[in-house]
Amino acid sequence: MPMFICTACGTQYPDSAAAPAQCAICEEERQYVPPRGQTWTTLAGLRGSHTNTFREYDDGIIGIGSVPAFAIGQRALLVRTPKGNILWDCISMLDDATVTMIKGLGGIQAIAISHPHFYTTMVEWAHAFGARIHLHAADKEWIMRNDAAIELWDGETKALWDGVTLVRCGGHFPGGTVLHWAKGAGGRGVLCSSDIATVATDRKFLTFMWSYPNFIPLSAPQVEGIAAALAAFRFDTIYGHYFDRVIAKDGKAVLKASVERYVAAVEGKRGYE
Ligand SMILES: [Zn+2]
Ligand SMILES: [Zn+2]
């Protein structure tokens, strides 16, 4: 039986004779059902309509996204460390070319995902590469296709290897996670912030929302909580969740300035109210 994929958020559901009546993730306030209504595809269907594209950033980080853009349109990152590769975040489209190329780069030893909007076809990726999937337990209700490869973690941080740490920041989702790589960016540190701390369109600031499509902000204490979760970590480069959303340097100072700007804005202290 086919495993249907929601075309609005990219989430794959367990096999079923007919498409699900609704997508639980898109029916919730942090996503949306498009005006055309709910539609579905499958991985076989996606392979006929889309292909993957790659961009190598500095220091062993390769972006993987789909063309044309599919669902939310995020790109994943292959974080390449000496002791193994980590797939950070995930995309729905996975084809033979992608598997062959990533295997040529050493495969994927672990998959870690920031929040449920990017769970997509994570189980397909885990099976293709024999990788474990690390998800924060606080968001487990949003796992639509369960699998033995999924490993839930609890608490505030989870260390992988080679200075790679998953850090729970919360905010957008209770288990909202970012990836910190201490040895990335030539040892200055990398933060993969996804849309838990979103790189703004001007790439000068980060911003924070509870619902991005429906414009519902986080509170000041929630955003200060994200800053507190990252206080102990050094980083220079910040990778957001789209190909072009990268803050190349001074990431730590950018986070501080961004949190101050955000808190001032939501507290009515920006000076142009
Ligand atoms: Zn959906
Ligand atoms: Zn999201």
mmCIF file of C-alpha atoms and ligand atoms in Angstrom:
data_model
loop_
_atom_site.group_PDB
_atom_site.id
_atom_site.type_symbol
_atom_site.label_atom_id
_atom_site.label_comp_id
_atom_site.label_asym_id
_atom_site.label_seq_id
_atom_site.Cartn_x
_atom_site.Cartn_y
_atom_site.Cartn_z
ATOM 1 C CA MET A 1 0.000 0.000 0.000
ATOM 2 C CA PRO A 2 1.266 3.523 -0.689
ATOM 3 C CA MET A 3 2.667 5.784 1.986
ATOM 4 C CA PHE A 4 1.105 9.146 1.268
ATOM 5 C CA ILE A 5 3.043 12.412 1.591
ATOM 6 C CA CYS A 6 1.275 15.694 2.347
ATOM 7 C CA THR A 7 2.158 18.187 -0.408
ATOM 8 C CA ALA A 8 1.808 21.165 1.955
ATOM 9 C CA CYS A 9 4.243 20.089 4.704
ATOM 10 C CA GLY A 10 5.998 17.069 3.183
ATOM 11 C CA THR A 11 5.091 14.661 5.996
ATOM 12 C CA GLN A 12 4.974 10.987 5.064
ATOM 13 C CA TYR A 13 2.215 8.884 6.653
ATOM 14 C CA PRO A 14 2.172 5.086 7.258
ATOM 15 C CA ASP A 15 0.943 2.902 4.423
ATOM 16 C CA SER A 16 -2.784 3.067 3.785
ATOM 17 C CA ALA A 17 -5.148 2.045 1.000
ATOM 18 C CA ALA A 18 -6.497 5.569 0.651
ATOM 19 C CA ALA A 19 -4.960 8.947 1.393
ATOM 20 C CA PRO A 20 -5.541 10.220 4.947
ATOM 21 C CA ALA A 21 -8.588 12.496 5.258
ATOM 22 C CA GLN A 22 -6.436 15.281 6.727
ATOM 23 C CA CYS A 23 -2.827 16.085 7.572
ATOM 24 C CA ALA A 24 -2.636 16.509 11.348
ATOM 25 C CA ILE A 25 0.391 18.809 11.043
ATOM 26 C CA CYS A 26 -1.230 21.109 8.463
ATOM 27 C CA GLU A 27 -4.527 21.288 10.364
ATOM 28 C CA GLU A 28 -2.671 22.770 13.342
ATOM 29 C CA GLU A 29 -2.040 26.513 13.807
ATOM 30 C CA ARG A 30 1.668 26.337 13.037
ATOM 31 C CA GLN A 31 0.967 25.134 9.472
ATOM 32 C CA TYR A 32 -1.922 25.553 7.033
ATOM 33 C CA VAL A 33 -3.997 23.813 4.374
ATOM 34 C CA PRO A 34 -3.529 25.576 1.004
ATOM 35 C CA PRO A 35 -6.542 27.198 -0.718
ATOM 36 C CA ARG A 36 -6.680 24.354 -3.272
ATOM 37 C CA GLY A 37 -7.351 21.943 -0.405
ATOM 38 C CA GLN A 38 -5.383 19.005 0.916
ATOM 39 C CA THR A 39 -3.467 17.041 -1.727
ATOM 40 C CA TRP A 40 -1.129 14.079 -1.499
ATOM 41 C CA THR A 41 1.735 12.498 -3.378
ATOM 42 C CA THR A 42 4.057 9.540 -2.742
ATOM 43 C CA LEU A 43 7.819 9.153 -2.831
ATOM 44 C CA ALA A 44 7.486 7.511 -6.285
ATOM 45 C CA GLY A 45 5.407 10.478 -7.424
ATOM 46 C CA LEU A 46 7.974 12.952 -6.082
ATOM 47 C CA ARG A 47 10.771 11.158 -7.937
ATOM 48 C CA GLY A 48 8.878 11.862 -11.145
ATOM 49 C CA SER A 49 8.351 15.547 -10.485
ATOM 50 C CA HIS A 50 11.364 16.693 -8.451
ATOM 51 C CA THR A 51 15.097 16.279 -8.152
ATOM 52 C CA ASN A 52 17.576 17.186 -5.435
ATOM 53 C CA THR A 53 20.182 19.881 -5.634
ATOM 54 C CA PHE A 54 23.275 20.414 -3.481
ATOM 55 C CA ARG A 55 25.358 23.330 -2.241
ATOM 56 C CA GLU A 56 28.667 22.981 -0.433
ATOM 57 C CA TYR A 57 29.173 25.600 2.258
ATOM 58 C CA ASP A 58 32.421 26.078 4.153
ATOM 59 C CA ASP A 59 33.972 23.487 6.399
ATOM 60 C CA GLY A 60 32.239 20.273 5.406
ATOM 61 C CA ILE A 61 28.623 21.355 5.380
ATOM 62 C CA ILE A 62 26.546 20.470 2.315
ATOM 63 C CA GLY A 63 22.998 21.720 1.795
ATOM 64 C CA ILE A 64 20.458 19.345 0.194
ATOM 65 C CA GLY A 65 17.200 20.741 -1.196
ATOM 66 C CA SER A 66 14.648 19.905 -3.875
ATOM 67 C CA VAL A 67 13.837 21.572 -7.188
ATOM 68 C CA PRO A 68 11.289 22.770 -7.826
ATOM 69 C CA ALA A 69 10.694 23.637 -4.179
ATOM 70 C CA PHE A 70 8.437 21.139 -2.434
ATOM 71 C CA ALA A 71 6.118 21.699 0.560
ATOM 72 C CA ILE A 72 7.766 24.068 3.097
ATOM 73 C CA GLY A 73 10.857 24.296 0.885
ATOM 74 C CA GLN A 74 13.579 23.821 3.489
ATOM 75 C CA ARG A 75 16.947 22.329 2.705
ATOM 76 C CA ALA A 76 18.647 19.786 4.918
ATOM 77 C CA LEU A 77 22.355 19.863 5.816
ATOM 78 C CA LEU A 78 24.903 17.083 5.672
ATOM 79 C CA VAL A 79 27.311 17.855 8.526
ATOM 80 C CA ARG A 80 30.560 16.016 7.773
ATOM 81 C CA THR A 81 32.743 15.277 10.780
ATOM 82 C CA PRO A 82 35.788 12.960 10.957
ATOM 83 C CA LYS A 83 33.846 10.376 12.990
ATOM 84 C CA GLY A 84 30.749 10.390 10.820
ATOM 85 C CA ASN A 85 28.136 12.366 8.940
ATOM 86 C CA ILE A 86 24.964 13.770 10.424
ATOM 87 C CA LEU A 87 21.889 14.679 8.418
ATOM 88 C CA TRP A 88 20.519 17.800 10.065
ATOM 89 C CA ASP A 89 16.833 18.338 9.302
ATOM 90 C CA CYS A 90 15.250 16.404 6.480
ATOM 91 C CA ILE A 91 13.452 16.801 3.158
ATOM 92 C CA SER A 92 10.769 14.611 1.588
ATOM 93 C CA MET A 93 12.512 13.867 -1.704
ATOM 94 C CA LEU A 94 15.010 11.001 -1.621
ATOM 95 C CA ASP A 95 16.143 9.350 -4.850
ATOM 96 C CA ASP A 96 18.857 6.964 -6.024
ATOM 97 C CA ALA A 97 21.192 9.775 -7.080
ATOM 98 C CA THR A 98 21.020 11.321 -3.609
ATOM 99 C CA VAL A 99 21.678 7.979 -1.933
ATOM 100 C CA THR A 100 24.590 7.149 -4.251
ATOM 101 C CA MET A 101 26.243 10.530 -3.793
ATOM 102 C CA ILE A 102 25.860 10.652 -0.015
ATOM 103 C CA LYS A 103 27.146 7.076 0.301
ATOM 104 C CA GLY A 104 30.172 8.248 -1.672
ATOM 105 C CA LEU A 105 30.717 10.898 0.997
ATOM 106 C CA GLY A 106 30.619 8.317 3.792
ATOM 107 C CA GLY A 107 26.862 7.893 4.217
ATOM 108 C CA ILE A 108 24.797 9.112 7.163
ATOM 109 C CA GLN A 109 25.414 7.825 10.693
ATOM 110 C CA ALA A 110 22.767 9.906 12.485
ATOM 111 C CA ILE A 111 19.745 11.994 11.577
ATOM 112 C CA ALA A 112 18.674 14.843 13.871
ATOM 113 C CA ILE A 113 15.682 17.071 13.166
ATOM 114 C CA SER A 114 14.825 20.442 14.661
ATOM 115 C CA HIS A 115 11.037 20.086 14.853
ATOM 116 C CA PRO A 116 8.059 18.204 13.359
ATOM 117 C CA HIS A 117 7.640 20.392 10.243
ATOM 118 C CA PHE A 118 10.825 18.808 8.915
ATOM 119 C CA TYR A 119 10.211 15.175 9.933
ATOM 120 C CA THR A 120 9.058 14.577 6.304
ATOM 121 C CA THR A 121 10.332 11.179 5.047
ATOM 122 C CA MET A 122 12.910 10.746 7.831
ATOM 123 C CA VAL A 123 12.181 7.002 8.058
ATOM 124 C CA GLU A 124 13.032 6.546 4.351
ATOM 125 C CA TRP A 125 16.373 8.327 4.925
ATOM 126 C CA ALA A 126 17.080 6.231 8.039
ATOM 127 C CA HIS A 127 16.433 2.986 6.149
ATOM 128 C CA ALA A 128 18.472 4.044 3.107
ATOM 129 C CA PHE A 129 21.558 4.801 5.226
ATOM 130 C CA GLY A 130 21.093 2.545 8.267
ATOM 131 C CA ALA A 131 20.987 5.649 10.477
ATOM 132 C CA ARG A 132 19.317 6.362 13.810
ATOM 133 C CA ILE A 133 16.928 9.328 14.036
ATOM 134 C CA HIS A 134 17.269 11.572 17.096
ATOM 135 C CA LEU A 135 14.109 13.504 17.983
ATOM 136 C CA HIS A 136 13.236 15.399 21.144
ATOM 137 C CA ALA A 137 10.648 13.478 23.162
ATOM 138 C CA ALA A 138 8.584 16.613 23.845
ATOM 139 C CA ASP A 139 7.324 16.560 20.224
ATOM 140 C CA LYS A 140 6.637 12.844 19.872
ATOM 141 C CA GLU A 141 2.899 13.341 19.342
ATOM 142 C CA TRP A 142 3.782 14.764 15.882
ATOM 143 C CA ILE A 143 5.541 11.629 14.641
ATOM 144 C CA MET A 144 3.145 10.405 11.970
ATOM 145 C CA ARG A 145 5.149 7.397 10.733
ATOM 146 C CA ASN A 146 6.759 5.635 13.647
ATOM 147 C CA ASP A 147 9.747 3.318 13.218
ATOM 148 C CA ALA A 148 12.349 1.402 15.216
ATOM 149 C CA ALA A 149 15.029 3.780 13.862
ATOM 150 C CA ILE A 150 13.566 6.666 15.888
ATOM 151 C CA GLU A 151 15.300 7.352 19.184
ATOM 152 C CA LEU A 152 13.720 9.933 21.487
ATOM 153 C CA TRP A 153 15.933 12.038 23.727
ATOM 154 C CA ASP A 154 14.901 14.051 26.738
ATOM 155 C CA GLY A 155 16.371 16.939 28.681
ATOM 156 C CA GLU A 156 18.247 20.004 27.449
ATOM 157 C CA THR A 157 21.208 18.653 25.437
ATOM 158 C CA LYS A 158 22.304 15.482 23.701
ATOM 159 C CA ALA A 159 25.932 15.016 22.650
ATOM 160 C CA LEU A 160 26.578 13.047 19.449
ATOM 161 C CA TRP A 161 30.321 12.983 18.555
ATOM 162 C CA ASP A 162 33.169 15.252 17.393
ATOM 163 C CA GLY A 163 31.822 18.217 19.341
ATOM 164 C CA VAL A 164 28.312 17.939 17.887
ATOM 165 C CA THR A 165 25.556 18.673 20.409
ATOM 166 C CA LEU A 166 21.798 18.849 20.012
ATOM 167 C CA VAL A 167 20.400 21.689 22.133
ATOM 168 C CA ARG A 168 16.756 21.996 23.033
ATOM 169 C CA CYS A 169 15.687 25.635 22.684
ATOM 170 C CA GLY A 170 11.891 25.206 22.604
ATOM 171 C CA GLY A 171 9.846 28.130 21.322
ATOM 172 C CA HIS A 172 8.375 27.155 17.923
ATOM 173 C CA PHE A 173 7.810 23.655 19.373
ATOM 174 C CA PRO A 174 8.406 22.484 22.973
ATOM 175 C CA GLY A 175 11.139 20.148 21.737
ATOM 176 C CA GLY A 176 12.526 22.686 19.238
ATOM 177 C CA THR A 177 16.168 21.708 18.752
ATOM 178 C CA VAL A 178 19.260 23.288 17.181
ATOM 179 C CA LEU A 179 22.579 21.619 16.325
ATOM 180 C CA HIS A 180 25.871 23.016 17.599
ATOM 181 C CA TRP A 181 29.188 21.888 16.086
ATOM 182 C CA ALA A 182 32.085 23.235 18.136
ATOM 183 C CA LYS A 183 34.724 22.275 15.549
ATOM 184 C CA GLY A 184 32.832 23.706 12.573
ATOM 185 C CA ALA A 185 33.799 26.939 10.779
ATOM 186 C CA GLY A 186 37.500 26.293 11.335
ATOM 187 C CA GLY A 187 36.988 25.769 15.065
ATOM 188 C CA ARG A 188 35.008 28.985 15.583
ATOM 189 C CA GLY A 189 31.802 26.978 15.903
ATOM 190 C CA VAL A 190 28.684 26.420 13.800
ATOM 191 C CA LEU A 191 25.058 26.714 14.830
ATOM 192 C CA CYS A 192 22.414 25.029 12.670
ATOM 193 C CA SER A 193 19.395 26.948 13.902
ATOM 194 C CA SER A 194 16.688 25.823 11.448
ATOM 195 C CA ASP A 195 13.571 27.892 12.186
ATOM 196 C CA ILE A 196 13.941 27.571 15.927
ATOM 197 C CA ALA A 197 16.060 30.744 15.575
ATOM 198 C CA THR A 198 15.304 31.787 11.999
ATOM 199 C CA VAL A 199 17.871 33.616 9.907
ATOM 200 C CA ALA A 200 15.946 36.711 8.746
ATOM 201 C CA THR A 201 15.694 37.574 5.059
ATOM 202 C CA ASP A 202 18.412 40.271 5.345
ATOM 203 C CA ARG A 203 20.804 37.714 6.919
ATOM 204 C CA LYS A 204 21.792 40.275 9.549
ATOM 205 C CA PHE A 205 19.496 39.085 12.321
ATOM 206 C CA LEU A 206 17.675 36.073 13.687
ATOM 207 C CA THR A 207 14.000 36.107 14.464
ATOM 208 C CA PHE A 208 11.599 33.873 16.328
ATOM 209 C CA MET A 209 7.972 32.846 15.848
ATOM 210 C CA TRP A 210 5.530 30.343 17.260
ATOM 211 C CA SER A 211 3.724 30.129 13.879
ATOM 212 C CA TYR A 212 5.563 31.369 10.784
ATOM 213 C CA PRO A 213 2.775 30.980 8.198
ATOM 214 C CA ASN A 214 0.171 32.489 10.527
ATOM 215 C CA PHE A 215 2.385 35.194 12.079
ATOM 216 C CA ILE A 216 1.993 34.322 15.751
ATOM 217 C CA PRO A 217 5.015 35.545 17.728
ATOM 218 C CA LEU A 218 6.746 33.986 20.706
ATOM 219 C CA SER A 219 6.718 35.771 24.060
ATOM 220 C CA ALA A 220 9.775 37.643 25.388
ATOM 221 C CA PRO A 221 10.463 34.965 28.052
ATOM 222 C CA GLN A 222 10.355 32.212 25.407
ATOM 223 C CA VAL A 223 12.910 34.030 23.241
ATOM 224 C CA GLU A 224 15.087 34.792 26.258
ATOM 225 C CA GLY A 225 14.881 31.043 26.968
ATOM 226 C CA ILE A 226 16.382 30.318 23.536
ATOM 227 C CA ALA A 227 19.276 32.681 24.320
ATOM 228 C CA ALA A 228 19.752 31.028 27.727
ATOM 229 C CA ALA A 229 19.823 27.539 26.174
ATOM 230 C CA LEU A 230 22.674 28.685 23.901
ATOM 231 C CA ALA A 231 24.600 30.746 26.480
ATOM 232 C CA ALA A 232 27.297 28.114 27.007
ATOM 233 C CA PHE A 233 27.969 27.558 23.277
ATOM 234 C CA ARG A 234 30.437 29.417 21.032
ATOM 235 C CA PHE A 235 29.625 29.809 17.340
ATOM 236 C CA ASP A 236 30.470 32.069 14.438
ATOM 237 C CA THR A 237 28.444 30.830 11.436
ATOM 238 C CA ILE A 238 24.682 30.246 11.663
ATOM 239 C CA TYR A 239 22.811 28.145 9.106
ATOM 240 C CA GLY A 240 19.057 28.697 8.841
ATOM 241 C CA HIS A 241 16.677 26.376 6.992
ATOM 242 C CA TYR A 242 16.785 27.772 3.420
ATOM 243 C CA PHE A 243 19.786 27.690 1.068
ATOM 244 C CA ASP A 244 20.456 31.424 1.274
ATOM 245 C CA ARG A 245 19.731 31.954 4.975
ATOM 246 C CA VAL A 246 23.249 31.929 6.376
ATOM 247 C CA ILE A 247 24.910 34.352 8.786
ATOM 248 C CA ALA A 248 28.559 33.962 7.825
ATOM 249 C CA LYS A 249 30.237 35.369 10.934
ATOM 250 C CA ASP A 250 29.772 36.886 14.389
ATOM 251 C CA GLY A 251 26.865 34.537 15.062
ATOM 252 C CA LYS A 252 27.113 34.834 18.817
ATOM 253 C CA ALA A 253 26.828 38.646 18.698
ATOM 254 C CA VAL A 254 24.023 38.376 16.139
ATOM 255 C CA LEU A 255 22.029 36.136 18.483
ATOM 256 C CA LYS A 256 22.452 38.589 21.357
ATOM 257 C CA ALA A 257 21.446 41.616 19.251
ATOM 258 C CA SER A 258 18.531 39.686 17.716
ATOM 259 C CA VAL A 259 17.095 38.628 21.067
ATOM 260 C CA GLU A 260 17.397 42.207 22.387
ATOM 261 C CA ARG A 261 15.706 43.604 19.246
ATOM 262 C CA TYR A 262 12.911 41.032 19.385
ATOM 263 C CA VAL A 263 12.206 41.524 23.089
ATOM 264 C CA ALA A 264 12.182 45.330 22.671
ATOM 265 C CA ALA A 265 9.726 44.979 19.771
ATOM 266 C CA VAL A 266 7.228 42.742 21.557
ATOM 267 C CA GLU A 267 7.471 44.879 24.701
ATOM 268 C CA GLY A 268 6.737 48.086 22.744
ATOM 269 C CA LYS A 269 10.198 49.583 23.339
ATOM 270 C CA ARG A 270 11.468 49.973 19.798
ATOM 271 C CA GLY A 271 10.915 53.770 19.809
ATOM 272 C CA TYR A 272 8.572 54.128 16.830
ATOM 273 C CA GLU A 273 5.322 52.861 18.261
HETATM 274 ZN ZN ZN B 1 0.810 18.446 6.027
HETATM 275 ZN ZN ZN B 2 8.330 25.053 11.534
#
